[in-house]
mmCIF file of C-alpha atoms in Angstrom:
data_model
loop_
_atom_site.group_PDB
_atom_site.id
_atom_site.type_symbol
_atom_site.label_atom_id
_atom_site.label_comp_id
_atom_site.label_asym_id
_atom_site.label_seq_id
_atom_site.Cartn_x
_atom_site.Cartn_y
_atom_site.Cartn_z
ATOM 1 C CA UNK E 1 -88.226 -49.462 65.165
ATOM 2 C CA UNK E 2 -90.581 -46.537 65.646
ATOM 3 C CA UNK E 3 -92.407 -44.489 63.052
ATOM 4 C CA UNK E 4 -90.414 -41.587 61.695
ATOM 5 C CA UNK E 5 -87.785 -40.559 59.183
ATOM 6 C CA UNK E 6 -84.952 -42.954 58.256
ATOM 7 C CA UNK E 7 -82.640 -43.404 55.314
ATOM 8 C CA UNK E 8 -81.751 -46.304 53.039
ATOM 9 C CA UNK E 9 -78.606 -47.937 54.439
ATOM 10 C CA UNK E 10 -77.965 -50.518 51.680
ATOM 11 C CA UNK E 11 -76.836 -49.860 48.090
ATOM 12 C CA UNK E 12 -80.282 -50.543 46.559
ATOM 13 C CA UNK E 13 -83.649 -51.518 48.045
ATOM 14 C CA UNK E 14 -86.838 -52.558 46.260
ATOM 15 C CA UNK E 15 -89.995 -50.677 47.202
ATOM 16 C CA UNK E 16 -92.776 -53.267 47.118
ATOM 17 C CA UNK E 17 -96.521 -53.064 46.622
ATOM 18 C CA UNK E 18 -96.987 -55.373 49.618
ATOM 19 C CA UNK E 19 -94.653 -57.409 51.846
ATOM 20 C CA UNK E 20 -92.804 -59.905 49.601
ATOM 21 C CA UNK E 21 -94.842 -58.551 46.685
ATOM 22 C CA UNK E 22 -94.109 -56.913 43.345
ATOM 23 C CA UNK E 23 -91.483 -54.200 42.961
ATOM 24 C CA UNK E 24 -92.843 -50.760 42.077
ATOM 25 C CA UNK E 25 -89.572 -48.801 42.196
ATOM 26 C CA UNK E 26 -86.148 -48.814 43.812
ATOM 27 C CA UNK E 27 -84.508 -46.531 46.350
ATOM 28 C CA UNK E 28 -80.761 -46.045 46.724
ATOM 29 C CA UNK E 29 -78.390 -45.473 49.623
ATOM 30 C CA UNK E 30 -79.018 -42.220 51.447
ATOM 31 C CA UNK E 31 -82.591 -41.739 50.203
ATOM 32 C CA UNK E 32 -84.920 -40.659 53.014
ATOM 33 C CA UNK E 33 -87.934 -42.814 53.862
ATOM 34 C CA UNK E 34 -90.756 -41.801 56.198
ATOM 35 C CA UNK E 35 -91.995 -44.865 58.104
ATOM 36 C CA UNK E 36 -95.666 -44.905 59.136
ATOM 37 C CA UNK E 37 -96.149 -48.619 59.942
ATOM 38 C CA UNK E 38 -93.890 -51.385 61.278
ATOM 39 C CA UNK E 39 -94.939 -55.044 61.321
ATOM 40 C CA UNK E 40 -93.203 -58.441 61.203
ATOM 41 C CA UNK E 41 -89.908 -57.158 59.857
ATOM 42 C CA UNK E 42 -91.502 -54.942 57.206
ATOM 43 C CA UNK E 43 -92.086 -51.211 57.201
ATOM 44 C CA UNK E 44 -94.577 -49.171 55.206
ATOM 45 C CA UNK E 45 -93.929 -45.565 54.327
ATOM 46 C CA UNK E 46 -93.159 -42.955 51.695
ATOM 47 C CA UNK E 47 -90.058 -41.873 49.822
ATOM 48 C CA UNK E 48 -89.415 -38.312 50.857
ATOM 49 C CA UNK E 49 -88.224 -37.125 47.435
ATOM 50 C CA UNK E 50 -91.298 -38.098 45.382
ATOM 51 C CA UNK E 51 -93.944 -39.288 47.873
ATOM 52 C CA UNK E 52 -94.027 -42.826 46.444
ATOM 53 C CA UNK E 53 -95.364 -45.310 49.009
ATOM 54 C CA UNK E 54 -94.727 -48.980 49.619
ATOM 55 C CA UNK E 55 -93.011 -51.585 51.761
ATOM 56 C CA UNK E 56 -89.323 -52.255 52.397
ATOM 57 C CA UNK E 57 -87.681 -54.755 54.750
ATOM 58 C CA UNK E 58 -86.857 -53.166 58.077
ATOM 59 C CA UNK E 59 -83.174 -54.100 57.786
ATOM 60 C CA UNK E 60 -82.555 -51.775 54.789
ATOM 61 C CA UNK E 61 -83.162 -48.664 56.913
ATOM 62 C CA UNK E 62 -80.763 -46.823 59.172
ATOM 63 C CA UNK E 63 -80.657 -43.548 61.091
ATOM 64 C CA UNK E 64 -80.476 -40.236 59.268
ATOM 65 C CA UNK E 65 -76.895 -39.163 58.625
ATOM 66 C CA UNK E 66 -76.539 -35.748 57.031
ATOM 67 C CA UNK E 67 -75.271 -36.453 53.481
ATOM 68 C CA UNK E 68 -72.387 -34.424 52.107
ATOM 69 C CA UNK E 69 -71.780 -35.973 48.664
ATOM 70 C CA UNK E 70 -73.466 -38.093 46.013
ATOM 71 C CA UNK E 71 -72.356 -40.662 43.420
ATOM 72 C CA UNK E 72 -72.205 -38.944 40.034
ATOM 73 C CA UNK E 73 -70.760 -41.794 37.965
ATOM 74 C CA UNK E 74 -72.727 -44.837 36.847
ATOM 75 C CA UNK E 75 -71.350 -46.693 39.849
ATOM 76 C CA UNK E 76 -68.610 -46.737 42.466
ATOM 77 C CA UNK E 77 -66.963 -49.542 44.409
ATOM 78 C CA UNK E 78 -66.743 -49.194 48.163
ATOM 79 C CA UNK E 79 -63.359 -50.522 49.261
ATOM 80 C CA UNK E 80 -62.336 -51.928 52.627
ATOM 81 C CA UNK E 81 -59.246 -49.688 52.679
ATOM 82 C CA UNK E 82 -58.197 -46.451 50.912
ATOM 83 C CA UNK E 83 -56.549 -48.543 48.207
ATOM 84 C CA UNK E 84 -58.003 -49.708 44.880
ATOM 85 C CA UNK E 85 -56.278 -53.085 45.369
ATOM 86 C CA UNK E 86 -58.048 -53.729 48.658
ATOM 87 C CA UNK E 87 -61.171 -55.937 48.655
ATOM 88 C CA UNK E 88 -64.354 -54.218 47.595
ATOM 89 C CA UNK E 89 -67.246 -54.501 50.032
ATOM 90 C CA UNK E 90 -70.113 -53.049 47.981
ATOM 91 C CA UNK E 91 -71.009 -51.350 44.710
ATOM 92 C CA UNK E 92 -72.918 -48.090 45.047
ATOM 93 C CA UNK E 93 -75.004 -46.731 42.184
ATOM 94 C CA UNK E 94 -75.557 -43.351 40.576
ATOM 95 C CA UNK E 95 -77.466 -40.952 42.821
ATOM 96 C CA UNK E 96 -76.503 -42.563 46.122
ATOM 97 C CA UNK E 97 -76.024 -40.026 48.907
ATOM 98 C CA UNK E 98 -73.171 -40.513 51.326
ATOM 99 C CA UNK E 99 -71.753 -38.807 54.409
ATOM 100 C CA UNK E 100 -68.019 -38.177 54.103
ATOM 101 C CA UNK E 101 -66.036 -38.648 57.328
ATOM 102 C CA UNK E 102 -62.523 -37.887 56.055
ATOM 103 C CA UNK E 103 -60.313 -37.936 52.965
ATOM 104 C CA UNK E 104 -57.212 -40.135 52.620
ATOM 105 C CA UNK E 105 -55.005 -40.702 49.573
ATOM 106 C CA UNK E 106 -57.730 -39.735 47.112
ATOM 107 C CA UNK E 107 -60.380 -41.788 48.889
ATOM 108 C CA UNK E 108 -63.347 -40.534 50.902
ATOM 109 C CA UNK E 109 -64.146 -42.513 54.025
ATOM 110 C CA UNK E 110 -67.788 -43.237 54.743
ATOM 111 C CA UNK E 111 -69.363 -45.620 57.215
ATOM 112 C CA UNK E 112 -68.398 -49.069 55.958
ATOM 113 C CA UNK E 113 -65.466 -48.266 53.675
ATOM 114 C CA UNK E 114 -63.746 -45.938 51.237
ATOM 115 C CA UNK E 115 -64.865 -44.421 47.904
ATOM 116 C CA UNK E 116 -62.589 -43.002 45.184
ATOM 117 C CA UNK E 117 -62.983 -39.220 45.029
ATOM 118 C CA UNK E 118 -63.395 -39.398 41.240
ATOM 119 C CA UNK E 119 -66.857 -40.939 41.575
ATOM 120 C CA UNK E 120 -68.470 -38.365 43.869
ATOM 121 C CA UNK E 121 -69.434 -34.698 43.972
ATOM 122 C CA UNK E 122 -70.621 -32.388 46.760
ATOM 123 C CA UNK E 123 -74.386 -32.308 47.221
ATOM 124 C CA UNK E 124 -74.295 -28.618 46.377
ATOM 125 C CA UNK E 125 -73.310 -29.467 42.792
ATOM 126 C CA UNK E 126 -76.395 -30.441 40.761
ATOM 127 C CA UNK E 127 -76.188 -31.834 37.274
ATOM 128 C CA UNK E 128 -77.401 -29.347 34.644
ATOM 129 C CA UNK E 129 -78.317 -31.459 31.601
ATOM 130 C CA UNK E 130 -80.669 -34.450 32.081
ATOM 131 C CA UNK E 131 -79.669 -35.933 28.720
ATOM 132 C CA UNK E 132 -76.127 -36.368 30.054
ATOM 133 C CA UNK E 133 -77.571 -38.497 32.859
ATOM 134 C CA UNK E 134 -79.536 -40.578 30.352
ATOM 135 C CA UNK E 135 -76.362 -41.134 28.348
ATOM 136 C CA UNK E 136 -74.548 -42.264 31.496
ATOM 137 C CA UNK E 137 -77.148 -45.035 31.617
ATOM 138 C CA UNK E 138 -76.823 -46.012 27.954
ATOM 139 C CA UNK E 139 -76.948 -49.829 27.586
ATOM 140 C CA UNK E 140 -78.013 -50.346 31.223
ATOM 141 C CA UNK E 141 -80.315 -53.426 31.182
ATOM 142 C CA UNK E 142 -84.053 -52.868 31.228
ATOM 143 C CA UNK E 143 -85.607 -53.744 34.585
ATOM 144 C CA UNK E 144 -89.291 -53.289 35.391
ATOM 145 C CA UNK E 145 -89.469 -50.963 38.386
ATOM 146 C CA UNK E 146 -85.731 -50.308 38.191
ATOM 147 C CA UNK E 147 -84.290 -46.965 39.208
ATOM 148 C CA UNK E 148 -80.559 -47.584 39.086
ATOM 149 C CA UNK E 149 -77.517 -48.030 36.875
ATOM 150 C CA UNK E 150 -77.811 -51.783 37.532
ATOM 151 C CA UNK E 151 -81.238 -51.904 35.870
ATOM 152 C CA UNK E 152 -83.838 -49.286 34.978
ATOM 153 C CA UNK E 153 -87.171 -48.797 33.245
ATOM 154 C CA UNK E 154 -88.479 -45.953 31.087
ATOM 155 C CA UNK E 155 -89.984 -43.711 33.741
ATOM 156 C CA UNK E 156 -87.198 -44.547 36.187
ATOM 157 C CA UNK E 157 -84.652 -43.245 33.681
ATOM 158 C CA UNK E 158 -86.572 -40.009 33.138
ATOM 159 C CA UNK E 159 -87.093 -39.446 36.865
ATOM 160 C CA UNK E 160 -83.436 -40.152 37.659
ATOM 161 C CA UNK E 161 -82.241 -37.772 34.932
ATOM 162 C CA UNK E 162 -84.547 -34.911 35.855
ATOM 163 C CA UNK E 163 -84.246 -35.133 39.630
ATOM 164 C CA UNK E 164 -80.441 -35.192 39.317
ATOM 165 C CA UNK E 165 -80.827 -31.733 37.791
ATOM 166 C CA UNK E 166 -83.110 -30.455 40.556
ATOM 167 C CA UNK E 167 -86.317 -30.902 38.528
ATOM 168 C CA UNK E 168 -89.230 -32.408 40.450
ATOM 169 C CA UNK E 169 -90.547 -35.508 38.680
ATOM 170 C CA UNK E 170 -93.047 -38.244 39.612
ATOM 171 C CA UNK E 171 -91.947 -41.879 39.323
ATOM 172 C CA UNK E 172 -94.397 -43.298 36.746
ATOM 173 C CA UNK E 173 -95.016 -42.227 33.147
ATOM 174 C CA UNK E 174 -98.717 -41.446 33.606
ATOM 175 C CA UNK E 175 -98.168 -38.983 36.474
ATOM 176 C CA UNK E 176 -95.150 -37.592 34.598
ATOM 177 C CA UNK E 177 -97.371 -36.812 31.601
ATOM 178 C CA UNK E 178 -99.861 -35.040 33.877
ATOM 179 C CA UNK E 179 -97.122 -33.222 35.803
ATOM 180 C CA UNK E 180 -95.326 -31.647 32.849
ATOM 181 C CA UNK E 181 -97.861 -29.400 31.138
ATOM 182 C CA UNK E 182 -95.641 -27.390 28.777
ATOM 183 C CA UNK E 183 -96.707 -28.919 25.450
ATOM 184 C CA UNK E 184 -94.557 -28.743 22.318
ATOM 185 C CA UNK E 185 -95.059 -30.032 18.792
ATOM 186 C CA UNK E 186 -93.036 -32.675 16.976
ATOM 187 C CA UNK E 187 -91.350 -29.904 15.000
ATOM 188 C CA UNK E 188 -90.426 -27.982 18.171
ATOM 189 C CA UNK E 189 -88.733 -30.916 19.908
ATOM 190 C CA UNK E 190 -85.263 -30.211 21.254
ATOM 191 C CA UNK E 191 -82.703 -31.699 23.639
ATOM 192 C CA UNK E 192 -84.303 -32.719 26.949
ATOM 193 C CA UNK E 193 -87.932 -32.787 25.781
ATOM 194 C CA UNK E 194 -90.090 -35.791 26.706
ATOM 195 C CA UNK E 195 -92.105 -38.068 24.419
ATOM 196 C CA UNK E 196 -95.059 -39.914 25.954
ATOM 197 C CA UNK E 197 -97.087 -42.948 25.015
ATOM 198 C CA UNK E 198 -99.716 -44.641 27.153
ATOM 199 C CA UNK E 199 -97.375 -46.584 29.451
ATOM 200 C CA UNK E 200 -94.049 -45.366 28.064
ATOM 201 C CA UNK E 201 -91.773 -42.304 28.013
ATOM 202 C CA UNK E 202 -88.451 -41.287 26.521
ATOM 203 C CA UNK E 203 -86.232 -38.197 26.322
ATOM 204 C CA UNK E 204 -84.953 -36.430 23.226
ATOM 205 C CA UNK E 205 -81.192 -36.080 22.696
ATOM 206 C CA UNK E 206 -81.862 -33.675 19.818
ATOM 207 C CA UNK E 207 -84.701 -32.983 17.387
ATOM 208 C CA UNK E 208 -84.759 -36.492 15.926
ATOM 209 C CA UNK E 209 -82.998 -38.856 18.379
ATOM 210 C CA UNK E 210 -84.749 -40.491 21.331
ATOM 211 C CA UNK E 211 -83.151 -42.204 24.327
ATOM 212 C CA UNK E 212 -85.295 -44.545 26.411
ATOM 213 C CA UNK E 213 -85.217 -47.665 28.540
ATOM 214 C CA UNK E 214 -87.389 -50.104 26.653
ATOM 215 C CA UNK E 215 -88.368 -53.758 26.426
ATOM 216 C CA UNK E 216 -87.792 -53.914 22.651
ATOM 217 C CA UNK E 217 -84.023 -53.474 23.102
ATOM 218 C CA UNK E 218 -84.152 -54.675 26.757
ATOM 219 C CA UNK E 219 -81.796 -51.855 27.673
ATOM 220 C CA UNK E 220 -81.395 -48.092 27.549
ATOM 221 C CA UNK E 221 -81.008 -47.324 23.846
ATOM 222 C CA UNK E 222 -80.973 -44.343 21.520
ATOM 223 C CA UNK E 223 -82.718 -44.408 18.142
ATOM 224 C CA UNK E 224 -84.312 -42.173 15.531
ATOM 225 C CA UNK E 225 -87.643 -40.887 16.807
ATOM 226 C CA UNK E 226 -89.495 -41.570 13.555
ATOM 227 C CA UNK E 227 -88.493 -45.225 13.667
ATOM 228 C CA UNK E 228 -89.519 -45.526 17.309
ATOM 229 C CA UNK E 229 -92.873 -43.851 16.639
ATOM 230 C CA UNK E 230 -93.675 -46.273 13.819
ATOM 231 C CA UNK E 231 -92.619 -49.412 15.720
ATOM 232 C CA UNK E 232 -94.281 -48.439 18.989
ATOM 233 C CA UNK E 233 -97.527 -47.493 17.253
ATOM 234 C CA UNK E 234 -97.660 -50.839 15.465
ATOM 235 C CA UNK E 235 -96.358 -53.264 18.084
ATOM 236 C CA UNK E 236 -96.293 -51.749 21.562
ATOM 237 C CA UNK E 237 -98.079 -48.739 23.087
ATOM 238 C CA UNK E 238 -100.021 -47.252 20.173
ATOM 239 C CA UNK E 239 -99.863 -43.686 18.943
ATOM 240 C CA UNK E 240 -97.882 -41.045 20.805
ATOM 241 C CA UNK E 241 -99.811 -39.177 23.522
ATOM 242 C CA UNK E 242 -97.831 -35.968 23.288
ATOM 243 C CA UNK E 243 -94.603 -34.076 23.749
ATOM 244 C CA UNK E 244 -93.672 -32.167 26.906
ATOM 245 C CA UNK E 245 -90.903 -29.773 27.925
ATOM 246 C CA UNK E 246 -89.783 -30.196 31.576
ATOM 247 C CA UNK E 247 -89.319 -27.035 33.603
ATOM 248 C CA UNK E 248 -87.420 -26.415 36.817
ATOM 249 C CA UNK E 249 -90.366 -24.375 38.051
ATOM 250 C CA UNK E 250 -92.891 -27.241 37.538
#
């Protein structure tokens, strides 16, 4: 393998701090990865969508195939034939990008199998409301460094929701806090606003309800903001850092 641009060719890959090391985030099928170093079966590089760097095993990468669609449901089974009774060969997750080859009997053929049309949308069709994406992940288990509908953490949920709506967003909560500079007050909070603590972030569903992936519930959960503020201040991350309103122009 030479240095250059590739894409993730497996359903989900961990991006590691070092070979066989700790997971920092996850990347899903179709995500582009710019390789700058290859050694002993590992590659080092950067995710093209957010610039996040790390190591992945060489085998998870494949050649660039122009994507045409993406998975817009929480998940989708890839079947061996265009038939829901045929054996499934993989489970793809929300946000995966795929290249459609043909359509047969309500199934889209991609390399390796067939996906039900109901689970995908053309790449030209962005989501418009990040809270809808958060709600699609409701009750997904908490996973440190997770970025998928199989497991996700607080900043992974926020990044997934915002980037699905075409809003640029860093991966971690600290850079997210620095990136979104449109401050609002507690009284001004509305649907889609972000609440930050030192080491944690959540998104508002309305003026008083927060949704966040968190280790207290060990899943994506919604709860009253006032209750979360009191508990988190006492037992977890301390007082709130601030409230931010994401913008497409950020």
